[in-house]
Every structure is written in C-alpha cells, then in structure tokens.
C-alpha cells in the first residue's frame, strides 16, 4: 500500500478512531530516525502490535539534516523512558579520525558549550573511539572548489590503488560482522 504525504493526517486520524484497518507489525526498525517527520513516526507507532510495542529507533542527532525538535511520547504515543540507550562508541572511524574531528569540533563549533559526558538527550555527546588505528588525518587547503574536487579525486584514486588500505577495510568489516553475529 502506498500512502502519500498529504494523506498522512487523514489516515492517522482514521487509525486513531479505529475507522481504518492497516496491517500491524510485531517489530519495526527505523534507521536514520533523526530525519523522520513526526507524522511518519506517529503512523509507524499506530502500526505496531500493541502487545509487543517493539520499535527500534536508531538515530544520530549530530547527523540531522532537518533540525527537528521532538518529543517521542508526543509524536508517537510511545514512551522510551527506561528503554533507551545512548551508543557512544564509534566503530566507523579510526581513533585518529575521531580524535581529530572531536578536537576540531571543540575548537570551532558554536555549540561547544553544549558538550556533555553521556547523559542528556539532545546535547552533544563526547565520542568514544575504537582501538582501530589508521593514518593521521589532516587538512589540505584548496584555492577554490574545482581545485578541492581535483585533490579529492586524486586522493580517492590513490586510496583505491592502495591494496593494503582496502585489505584493512575488508578485514575490519569482517570483524564487525563477526561481533554482530556473536552478539545475536
């Protein structure tokens, strides 16, 4: 079933009044949840089996592209209190990249005073890094956009030709998959 954006308020209202029947789901996983509209979350919450109320919502508010403020209880009717967890370990990047990016952020961000240890939702959380190591990152200044693109293309080509780098990436992905399989 396809539902267009303009139909959402009407469908949500009908579902809430029990005037419409749509399939329900025992469990739902939403990735990139920070970019979901409130109506999207409300619709999904209405389609979750009332007995399981199993919704796994994964988000990174530091990656939001729409700058949305939200209350999940208000948006979905579901309470995540006592059922939420902040994941702060970065498995995607090397220690060097996380450290470089965090130091850059602390020095240049207008929000640097919002940094917290690990408690408050909506604040900037200091990252933890993995033990994975790599080369030190750096900043290369370009004179203009076209020179920047030329430098990026040259670096991408160089990394693509470096089979040791690609072997390390493949091995890291295998190790991540093994950890995930063991956890399940």
mmCIF file with all atom_site columns, C-alpha atoms in Angstrom:
data_model
loop_
_atom_site.group_PDB
_atom_site.id
_atom_site.type_symbol
_atom_site.label_atom_id
_atom_site.label_alt_id
_atom_site.label_comp_id
_atom_site.label_asym_id
_atom_site.label_entity_id
_atom_site.label_seq_id
_atom_site.pdbx_PDB_ins_code
_atom_site.Cartn_x
_atom_site.Cartn_y
_atom_site.Cartn_z
_atom_site.occupancy
_atom_site.B_iso_or_equiv
_atom_site.pdbx_formal_charge
_atom_site.auth_seq_id
_atom_site.auth_comp_id
_atom_site.auth_asym_id
_atom_site.auth_atom_id
_atom_site.pdbx_PDB_model_num
ATOM 1   C CA . UNK A 1 1   ? 0.000   0.000   0.000  1.00 0.00 ? 1   UNK A CA 1
ATOM 2   C CA . UNK A 1 2   ? 1.279   3.418   -0.946 1.00 0.00 ? 2   UNK A CA 1
ATOM 3   C CA . UNK A 1 3   ? 0.468   6.412   1.224  1.00 0.00 ? 3   UNK A CA 1
ATOM 4   C CA . UNK A 1 4   ? 1.301   9.891   0.027  1.00 0.00 ? 4   UNK A CA 1
ATOM 5   C CA . UNK A 1 5   ? 2.474   12.641  2.360  1.00 0.00 ? 5   UNK A CA 1
ATOM 6   C CA . UNK A 1 6   ? -0.743  14.664  2.131  1.00 0.00 ? 6   UNK A CA 1
ATOM 7   C CA . UNK A 1 7   ? -2.815  11.598  3.144  1.00 0.00 ? 7   UNK A CA 1
ATOM 8   C CA . UNK A 1 8   ? -0.980  11.045  6.433  1.00 0.00 ? 8   UNK A CA 1
ATOM 9   C CA . UNK A 1 9   ? -3.058  13.257  8.748  1.00 0.00 ? 9   UNK A CA 1
ATOM 10  C CA . UNK A 1 10  ? -6.310  11.699  7.497  1.00 0.00 ? 10  UNK A CA 1
ATOM 11  C CA . UNK A 1 11  ? -5.014  8.129   7.740  1.00 0.00 ? 11  UNK A CA 1
ATOM 12  C CA . UNK A 1 12  ? -3.592  8.744   11.227 1.00 0.00 ? 12  UNK A CA 1
ATOM 13  C CA . UNK A 1 13  ? -6.890  10.217  12.375 1.00 0.00 ? 13  UNK A CA 1
ATOM 14  C CA . UNK A 1 14  ? -8.836  7.236   10.984 1.00 0.00 ? 14  UNK A CA 1
ATOM 15  C CA . UNK A 1 15  ? -6.450  4.745   12.614 1.00 0.00 ? 15  UNK A CA 1
ATOM 16  C CA . UNK A 1 16  ? -6.746  6.520   15.967 1.00 0.00 ? 16  UNK A CA 1
ATOM 17  C CA . UNK A 1 17  ? -10.557 6.406   15.728 1.00 0.00 ? 17  UNK A CA 1
ATOM 18  C CA . UNK A 1 18  ? -10.412 2.731   14.642 1.00 0.00 ? 18  UNK A CA 1
ATOM 19  C CA . UNK A 1 19  ? -12.128 3.686   11.369 1.00 0.00 ? 19  UNK A CA 1
ATOM 20  C CA . UNK A 1 20  ? -9.352  2.218   9.205  1.00 0.00 ? 20  UNK A CA 1
ATOM 21  C CA . UNK A 1 21  ? -7.543  -1.086  9.215  1.00 0.00 ? 21  UNK A CA 1
ATOM 22  C CA . UNK A 1 22  ? -3.954  -1.396  8.117  1.00 0.00 ? 22  UNK A CA 1
ATOM 23  C CA . UNK A 1 23  ? -1.562  -4.285  8.777  1.00 0.00 ? 23  UNK A CA 1
ATOM 24  C CA . UNK A 1 24  ? 0.246   -4.317  12.118 1.00 0.00 ? 24  UNK A CA 1
ATOM 25  C CA . UNK A 1 25  ? 3.803   -5.390  12.732 1.00 0.00 ? 25  UNK A CA 1
ATOM 26  C CA . UNK A 1 26  ? 5.317   -7.247  15.680 1.00 0.00 ? 26  UNK A CA 1
ATOM 27  C CA . UNK A 1 27  ? 8.541   -5.256  15.352 1.00 0.00 ? 27  UNK A CA 1
ATOM 28  C CA . UNK A 1 28  ? 9.766   -2.251  13.387 1.00 0.00 ? 28  UNK A CA 1
ATOM 29  C CA . UNK A 1 29  ? 13.314  -0.971  12.903 1.00 0.00 ? 29  UNK A CA 1
ATOM 30  C CA . UNK A 1 30  ? 13.866  2.628   11.809 1.00 0.00 ? 30  UNK A CA 1
ATOM 31  C CA . UNK A 1 31  ? 17.358  3.793   10.889 1.00 0.00 ? 31  UNK A CA 1
ATOM 32  C CA . UNK A 1 32  ? 18.246  7.473   10.465 1.00 0.00 ? 32  UNK A CA 1
ATOM 33  C CA . UNK A 1 33  ? 15.310  8.294   12.752 1.00 0.00 ? 33  UNK A CA 1
ATOM 34  C CA . UNK A 1 34  ? 16.540  11.833  13.299 1.00 0.00 ? 34  UNK A CA 1
ATOM 35  C CA . UNK A 1 35  ? 15.230  12.679  9.830  1.00 0.00 ? 35  UNK A CA 1
ATOM 36  C CA . UNK A 1 36  ? 11.719  11.261  10.316 1.00 0.00 ? 36  UNK A CA 1
ATOM 37  C CA . UNK A 1 37  ? 8.774   13.646  10.408 1.00 0.00 ? 37  UNK A CA 1
ATOM 38  C CA . UNK A 1 38  ? 6.525   13.472  13.473 1.00 0.00 ? 38  UNK A CA 1
ATOM 39  C CA . UNK A 1 39  ? 3.637   12.177  11.313 1.00 0.00 ? 39  UNK A CA 1
ATOM 40  C CA . UNK A 1 40  ? 5.810   9.377   9.940  1.00 0.00 ? 40  UNK A CA 1
ATOM 41  C CA . UNK A 1 41  ? 6.666   8.251   13.477 1.00 0.00 ? 41  UNK A CA 1
ATOM 42  C CA . UNK A 1 42  ? 3.053   8.560   14.563 1.00 0.00 ? 42  UNK A CA 1
ATOM 43  C CA . UNK A 1 43  ? 1.890   6.358   11.665 1.00 0.00 ? 43  UNK A CA 1
ATOM 44  C CA . UNK A 1 44  ? 4.539   3.728   12.388 1.00 0.00 ? 44  UNK A CA 1
ATOM 45  C CA . UNK A 1 45  ? 3.620   3.714   16.080 1.00 0.00 ? 45  UNK A CA 1
ATOM 46  C CA . UNK A 1 46  ? -0.020  3.067   15.164 1.00 0.00 ? 46  UNK A CA 1
ATOM 47  C CA . UNK A 1 47  ? 1.003   0.083   13.040 1.00 0.00 ? 47  UNK A CA 1
ATOM 48  C CA . UNK A 1 48  ? 3.000   -1.631  15.808 1.00 0.00 ? 48  UNK A CA 1
ATOM 49  C CA . UNK A 1 49  ? 1.433   -4.585  17.590 1.00 0.00 ? 49  UNK A CA 1
ATOM 50  C CA . UNK A 1 50  ? 0.060   -3.142  20.861 1.00 0.00 ? 50  UNK A CA 1
ATOM 51  C CA . UNK A 1 51  ? 1.258   -6.169  22.832 1.00 0.00 ? 51  UNK A CA 1
ATOM 52  C CA . UNK A 1 52  ? 4.875   -6.027  21.663 1.00 0.00 ? 52  UNK A CA 1
ATOM 53  C CA . UNK A 1 53  ? 5.299   -2.269  21.151 1.00 0.00 ? 53  UNK A CA 1
ATOM 54  C CA . UNK A 1 54  ? 8.628   -3.255  19.655 1.00 0.00 ? 54  UNK A CA 1
ATOM 55  C CA . UNK A 1 55  ? 10.119  -0.257  17.902 1.00 0.00 ? 55  UNK A CA 1
ATOM 56  C CA . UNK A 1 56  ? 13.884  0.033   17.471 1.00 0.00 ? 56  UNK A CA 1
ATOM 57  C CA . UNK A 1 57  ? 14.649  3.614   16.528 1.00 0.00 ? 57  UNK A CA 1
ATOM 58  C CA . UNK A 1 58  ? 18.259  4.366   15.617 1.00 0.00 ? 58  UNK A CA 1
ATOM 59  C CA . UNK A 1 59  ? 19.280  7.964   15.226 1.00 0.00 ? 59  UNK A CA 1
ATOM 60  C CA . UNK A 1 60  ? 22.236  10.288  15.425 1.00 0.00 ? 60  UNK A CA 1
ATOM 61  C CA . UNK A 1 61  ? 21.098  13.805  16.166 1.00 0.00 ? 61  UNK A CA 1
ATOM 62  C CA . UNK A 1 62  ? 24.533  15.092  15.216 1.00 0.00 ? 62  UNK A CA 1
ATOM 63  C CA . UNK A 1 63  ? 23.695  13.997  11.650 1.00 0.00 ? 63  UNK A CA 1
ATOM 64  C CA . UNK A 1 64  ? 20.253  15.556  11.417 1.00 0.00 ? 64  UNK A CA 1
ATOM 65  C CA . UNK A 1 65  ? 19.617  17.426  8.181  1.00 0.00 ? 65  UNK A CA 1
ATOM 66  C CA . UNK A 1 66  ? 16.244  18.957  9.116  1.00 0.00 ? 66  UNK A CA 1
ATOM 67  C CA . UNK A 1 67  ? 16.965  20.357  12.603 1.00 0.00 ? 67  UNK A CA 1
ATOM 68  C CA . UNK A 1 68  ? 13.835  18.846  14.166 1.00 0.00 ? 68  UNK A CA 1
ATOM 69  C CA . UNK A 1 69  ? 12.964  19.096  17.825 1.00 0.00 ? 69  UNK A CA 1
ATOM 70  C CA . UNK A 1 70  ? 10.765  16.304  19.085 1.00 0.00 ? 70  UNK A CA 1
ATOM 71  C CA . UNK A 1 71  ? 9.099   14.581  21.948 1.00 0.00 ? 71  UNK A CA 1
ATOM 72  C CA . UNK A 1 72  ? 8.747   10.889  21.153 1.00 0.00 ? 72  UNK A CA 1
ATOM 73  C CA . UNK A 1 73  ? 5.916   10.475  23.641 1.00 0.00 ? 73  UNK A CA 1
ATOM 74  C CA . UNK A 1 74  ? 4.044   13.323  21.958 1.00 0.00 ? 74  UNK A CA 1
ATOM 75  C CA . UNK A 1 75  ? 4.944   12.280  18.381 1.00 0.00 ? 75  UNK A CA 1
ATOM 76  C CA . UNK A 1 76  ? 4.279   8.552   18.708 1.00 0.00 ? 76  UNK A CA 1
ATOM 77  C CA . UNK A 1 77  ? 2.366   7.961   21.919 1.00 0.00 ? 77  UNK A CA 1
ATOM 78  C CA . UNK A 1 78  ? 5.155   5.574   22.920 1.00 0.00 ? 78  UNK A CA 1
ATOM 79  C CA . UNK A 1 79  ? 7.364   6.101   25.937 1.00 0.00 ? 79  UNK A CA 1
ATOM 80  C CA . UNK A 1 80  ? 11.012  5.184   25.595 1.00 0.00 ? 80  UNK A CA 1
ATOM 81  C CA . UNK A 1 81  ? 11.778  6.067   29.208 1.00 0.00 ? 81  UNK A CA 1
ATOM 82  C CA . UNK A 1 82  ? 13.890  3.309   30.710 1.00 0.00 ? 82  UNK A CA 1
ATOM 83  C CA . UNK A 1 83  ? 14.100  1.596   27.310 1.00 0.00 ? 83  UNK A CA 1
ATOM 84  C CA . UNK A 1 84  ? 16.567  3.838   25.508 1.00 0.00 ? 84  UNK A CA 1
ATOM 85  C CA . UNK A 1 85  ? 20.323  3.610   25.248 1.00 0.00 ? 85  UNK A CA 1
ATOM 86  C CA . UNK A 1 86  ? 22.909  6.074   24.027 1.00 0.00 ? 86  UNK A CA 1
ATOM 87  C CA . UNK A 1 87  ? 25.563  4.361   21.929 1.00 0.00 ? 87  UNK A CA 1
ATOM 88  C CA . UNK A 1 88  ? 28.737  6.383   22.076 1.00 0.00 ? 88  UNK A CA 1
ATOM 89  C CA . UNK A 1 89  ? 31.450  4.094   20.745 1.00 0.00 ? 89  UNK A CA 1
ATOM 90  C CA . UNK A 1 90  ? 32.405  4.915   17.170 1.00 0.00 ? 90  UNK A CA 1
ATOM 91  C CA . UNK A 1 91  ? 33.119  1.774   15.144 1.00 0.00 ? 91  UNK A CA 1
ATOM 92  C CA . UNK A 1 92  ? 33.060  3.550   11.803 1.00 0.00 ? 92  UNK A CA 1
ATOM 93  C CA . UNK A 1 93  ? 36.250  5.600   12.108 1.00 0.00 ? 93  UNK A CA 1
ATOM 94  C CA . UNK A 1 94  ? 39.768  5.110   13.379 1.00 0.00 ? 94  UNK A CA 1
ATOM 95  C CA . UNK A 1 95  ? 40.955  6.524   16.685 1.00 0.00 ? 95  UNK A CA 1
ATOM 96  C CA . UNK A 1 96  ? 42.922  9.182   14.820 1.00 0.00 ? 96  UNK A CA 1
ATOM 97  C CA . UNK A 1 97  ? 39.908  10.392  12.835 1.00 0.00 ? 97  UNK A CA 1
ATOM 98  C CA . UNK A 1 98  ? 37.623  10.529  15.886 1.00 0.00 ? 98  UNK A CA 1
ATOM 99  C CA . UNK A 1 99  ? 40.219  12.449  17.906 1.00 0.00 ? 99  UNK A CA 1
ATOM 100 C CA . UNK A 1 100 ? 40.927  14.876  15.054 1.00 0.00 ? 100 UNK A CA 1
ATOM 101 C CA . UNK A 1 101 ? 37.225  15.518  14.378 1.00 0.00 ? 101 UNK A CA 1
ATOM 102 C CA . UNK A 1 102 ? 36.391  15.956  18.068 1.00 0.00 ? 102 UNK A CA 1
ATOM 103 C CA . UNK A 1 103 ? 39.249  18.409  18.644 1.00 0.00 ? 103 UNK A CA 1
ATOM 104 C CA . UNK A 1 104 ? 38.236  20.351  15.523 1.00 0.00 ? 104 UNK A CA 1
ATOM 105 C CA . UNK A 1 105 ? 34.628  20.456  16.737 1.00 0.00 ? 105 UNK A CA 1
ATOM 106 C CA . UNK A 1 106 ? 35.571  21.651  20.224 1.00 0.00 ? 106 UNK A CA 1
ATOM 107 C CA . UNK A 1 107 ? 37.739  24.412  18.804 1.00 0.00 ? 107 UNK A CA 1
ATOM 108 C CA . UNK A 1 108 ? 35.424  25.694  16.055 1.00 0.00 ? 108 UNK A CA 1
ATOM 109 C CA . UNK A 1 109 ? 31.825  24.814  16.941 1.00 0.00 ? 109 UNK A CA 1
ATOM 110 C CA . UNK A 1 110 ? 29.374  27.426  18.112 1.00 0.00 ? 110 UNK A CA 1
ATOM 111 C CA . UNK A 1 111 ? 27.822  24.664  20.257 1.00 0.00 ? 111 UNK A CA 1
ATOM 112 C CA . UNK A 1 112 ? 30.995  23.719  22.131 1.00 0.00 ? 112 UNK A CA 1
ATOM 113 C CA . UNK A 1 113 ? 29.425  24.783  25.420 1.00 0.00 ? 113 UNK A CA 1
ATOM 114 C CA . UNK A 1 114 ? 26.673  22.177  24.900 1.00 0.00 ? 114 UNK A CA 1
ATOM 115 C CA . UNK A 1 115 ? 29.091  19.237  25.242 1.00 0.00 ? 115 UNK A CA 1
ATOM 116 C CA . UNK A 1 116 ? 28.191  16.756  27.956 1.00 0.00 ? 116 UNK A CA 1
ATOM 117 C CA . UNK A 1 117 ? 29.661  13.498  29.130 1.00 0.00 ? 117 UNK A CA 1
ATOM 118 C CA . UNK A 1 118 ? 26.899  10.970  28.324 1.00 0.00 ? 118 UNK A CA 1
ATOM 119 C CA . UNK A 1 119 ? 23.620  11.844  29.964 1.00 0.00 ? 119 UNK A CA 1
ATOM 120 C CA . UNK A 1 120 ? 21.274  14.334  28.373 1.00 0.00 ? 120 UNK A CA 1
ATOM 121 C CA . UNK A 1 121 ? 19.299  13.695  25.185 1.00 0.00 ? 121 UNK A CA 1
ATOM 122 C CA . UNK A 1 122 ? 19.751  16.435  22.641 1.00 0.00 ? 122 UNK A CA 1
ATOM 123 C CA . UNK A 1 123 ? 23.162  17.526  23.844 1.00 0.00 ? 123 UNK A CA 1
ATOM 124 C CA . UNK A 1 124 ? 26.424  16.850  22.033 1.00 0.00 ? 124 UNK A CA 1
ATOM 125 C CA . UNK A 1 125 ? 27.960  13.675  23.439 1.00 0.00 ? 125 UNK A CA 1
ATOM 126 C CA . UNK A 1 126 ? 31.720  13.294  23.554 1.00 0.00 ? 126 UNK A CA 1
ATOM 127 C CA . UNK A 1 127 ? 32.621  10.286  21.375 1.00 0.00 ? 127 UNK A CA 1
ATOM 128 C CA . UNK A 1 128 ? 34.461  7.183   22.417 1.00 0.00 ? 128 UNK A CA 1
ATOM 129 C CA . UNK A 1 129 ? 36.670  5.570   19.825 1.00 0.00 ? 129 UNK A CA 1
ATOM 130 C CA . UNK A 1 130 ? 37.533  2.019   18.963 1.00 0.00 ? 130 UNK A CA 1
ATOM 131 C CA . UNK A 1 131 ? 41.001  0.560   19.146 1.00 0.00 ? 131 UNK A CA 1
ATOM 132 C CA . UNK A 1 132 ? 41.174  0.590   15.354 1.00 0.00 ? 132 UNK A CA 1
ATOM 133 C CA . UNK A 1 133 ? 44.142  2.644   14.170 1.00 0.00 ? 133 UNK A CA 1
ATOM 134 C CA . UNK A 1 134 ? 44.891  4.440   10.936 1.00 0.00 ? 134 UNK A CA 1
ATOM 135 C CA . UNK A 1 135 ? 46.861  7.298   9.469  1.00 0.00 ? 135 UNK A CA 1
ATOM 136 C CA . UNK A 1 136 ? 46.635  10.739  10.984 1.00 0.00 ? 136 UNK A CA 1
ATOM 137 C CA . UNK A 1 137 ? 44.122  12.922  9.127  1.00 0.00 ? 137 UNK A CA 1
ATOM 138 C CA . UNK A 1 138 ? 44.984  16.412  8.040  1.00 0.00 ? 138 UNK A CA 1
ATOM 139 C CA . UNK A 1 139 ? 43.554  19.477  6.417  1.00 0.00 ? 139 UNK A CA 1
ATOM 140 C CA . UNK A 1 140 ? 44.512  20.348  2.869  1.00 0.00 ? 140 UNK A CA 1
ATOM 141 C CA . UNK A 1 141 ? 43.612  23.856  1.780  1.00 0.00 ? 141 UNK A CA 1
ATOM 142 C CA . UNK A 1 142 ? 42.459  24.406  -1.783 1.00 0.00 ? 142 UNK A CA 1
ATOM 143 C CA . UNK A 1 143 ? 42.306  27.710  -3.636 1.00 0.00 ? 143 UNK A CA 1
ATOM 144 C CA . UNK A 1 144 ? 38.794  27.066  -4.933 1.00 0.00 ? 144 UNK A CA 1
ATOM 145 C CA . UNK A 1 145 ? 36.077  24.439  -5.290 1.00 0.00 ? 145 UNK A CA 1
ATOM 146 C CA . UNK A 1 146 ? 37.474  22.964  -8.525 1.00 0.00 ? 146 UNK A CA 1
ATOM 147 C CA . UNK A 1 147 ? 40.942  22.511  -7.022 1.00 0.00 ? 147 UNK A CA 1
ATOM 148 C CA . UNK A 1 148 ? 39.325  20.916  -3.977 1.00 0.00 ? 148 UNK A CA 1
ATOM 149 C CA . UNK A 1 149 ? 37.460  18.409  -6.174 1.00 0.00 ? 149 UNK A CA 1
ATOM 150 C CA . UNK A 1 150 ? 40.662  17.644  -8.097 1.00 0.00 ? 150 UNK A CA 1
ATOM 151 C CA . UNK A 1 151 ? 42.506  16.977  -4.817 1.00 0.00 ? 151 UNK A CA 1
ATOM 152 C CA . UNK A 1 152 ? 39.666  14.773  -3.511 1.00 0.00 ? 152 UNK A CA 1
ATOM 153 C CA . UNK A 1 153 ? 39.591  12.771  -6.775 1.00 0.00 ? 153 UNK A CA 1
ATOM 154 C CA . UNK A 1 154 ? 43.368  12.299  -6.699 1.00 0.00 ? 154 UNK A CA 1
ATOM 155 C CA . UNK A 1 155 ? 43.268  11.126  -3.066 1.00 0.00 ? 155 UNK A CA 1
ATOM 156 C CA . UNK A 1 156 ? 40.364  8.735   -3.756 1.00 0.00 ? 156 UNK A CA 1
ATOM 157 C CA . UNK A 1 157 ? 42.261  7.256   -6.706 1.00 0.00 ? 157 UNK A CA 1
ATOM 158 C CA . UNK A 1 158 ? 45.385  6.846   -4.575 1.00 0.00 ? 158 UNK A CA 1
ATOM 159 C CA . UNK A 1 159 ? 43.421  5.091   -1.797 1.00 0.00 ? 159 UNK A CA 1
ATOM 160 C CA . UNK A 1 160 ? 41.737  2.856   -4.356 1.00 0.00 ? 160 UNK A CA 1
ATOM 161 C CA . UNK A 1 161 ? 45.152  1.823   -5.711 1.00 0.00 ? 161 UNK A CA 1
ATOM 162 C CA . UNK A 1 162 ? 46.468  1.110   -2.196 1.00 0.00 ? 162 UNK A CA 1
ATOM 163 C CA . UNK A 1 163 ? 45.511  -2.551  -1.818 1.00 0.00 ? 163 UNK A CA 1
ATOM 164 C CA . UNK A 1 164 ? 46.811  -2.658  1.780  1.00 0.00 ? 164 UNK A CA 1
ATOM 165 C CA . UNK A 1 165 ? 44.264  0.010   2.735  1.00 0.00 ? 165 UNK A CA 1
ATOM 166 C CA . UNK A 1 166 ? 41.440  -1.883  1.025  1.00 0.00 ? 166 UNK A CA 1
ATOM 167 C CA . UNK A 1 167 ? 42.547  -5.148  2.678  1.00 0.00 ? 167 UNK A CA 1
ATOM 168 C CA . UNK A 1 168 ? 42.373  -3.409  6.087  1.00 0.00 ? 168 UNK A CA 1
ATOM 169 C CA . UNK A 1 169 ? 38.867  -2.117  5.359  1.00 0.00 ? 169 UNK A CA 1
ATOM 170 C CA . UNK A 1 170 ? 37.675  -5.573  4.280  1.00 0.00 ? 170 UNK A CA 1
ATOM 171 C CA . UNK A 1 171 ? 39.223  -7.210  7.370  1.00 0.00 ? 171 UNK A CA 1
ATOM 172 C CA . UNK A 1 172 ? 37.632  -4.613  9.672  1.00 0.00 ? 172 UNK A CA 1
ATOM 173 C CA . UNK A 1 173 ? 34.209  -5.237  8.101  1.00 0.00 ? 173 UNK A CA 1
ATOM 174 C CA . UNK A 1 174 ? 34.630  -8.999  8.584  1.00 0.00 ? 174 UNK A CA 1
ATOM 175 C CA . UNK A 1 175 ? 35.488  -8.457  12.251 1.00 0.00 ? 175 UNK A CA 1
ATOM 176 C CA . UNK A 1 176 ? 32.461  -6.180  12.712 1.00 0.00 ? 176 UNK A CA 1
ATOM 177 C CA . UNK A 1 177 ? 30.177  -8.798  11.138 1.00 0.00 ? 177 UNK A CA 1
ATOM 178 C CA . UNK A 1 178 ? 31.654  -11.479 13.421 1.00 0.00 ? 178 UNK A CA 1
ATOM 179 C CA . UNK A 1 179 ? 30.981  -9.292  16.504 1.00 0.00 ? 179 UNK A CA 1
ATOM 180 C CA . UNK A 1 180 ? 27.392  -8.689  15.377 1.00 0.00 ? 180 UNK A CA 1
ATOM 181 C CA . UNK A 1 181 ? 26.769  -12.391 14.742 1.00 0.00 ? 181 UNK A CA 1
ATOM 182 C CA . UNK A 1 182 ? 28.198  -13.316 18.165 1.00 0.00 ? 182 UNK A CA 1
ATOM 183 C CA . UNK A 1 183 ? 26.015  -10.692 19.850 1.00 0.00 ? 183 UNK A CA 1
ATOM 184 C CA . UNK A 1 184 ? 22.885  -12.165 18.285 1.00 0.00 ? 184 UNK A CA 1
#
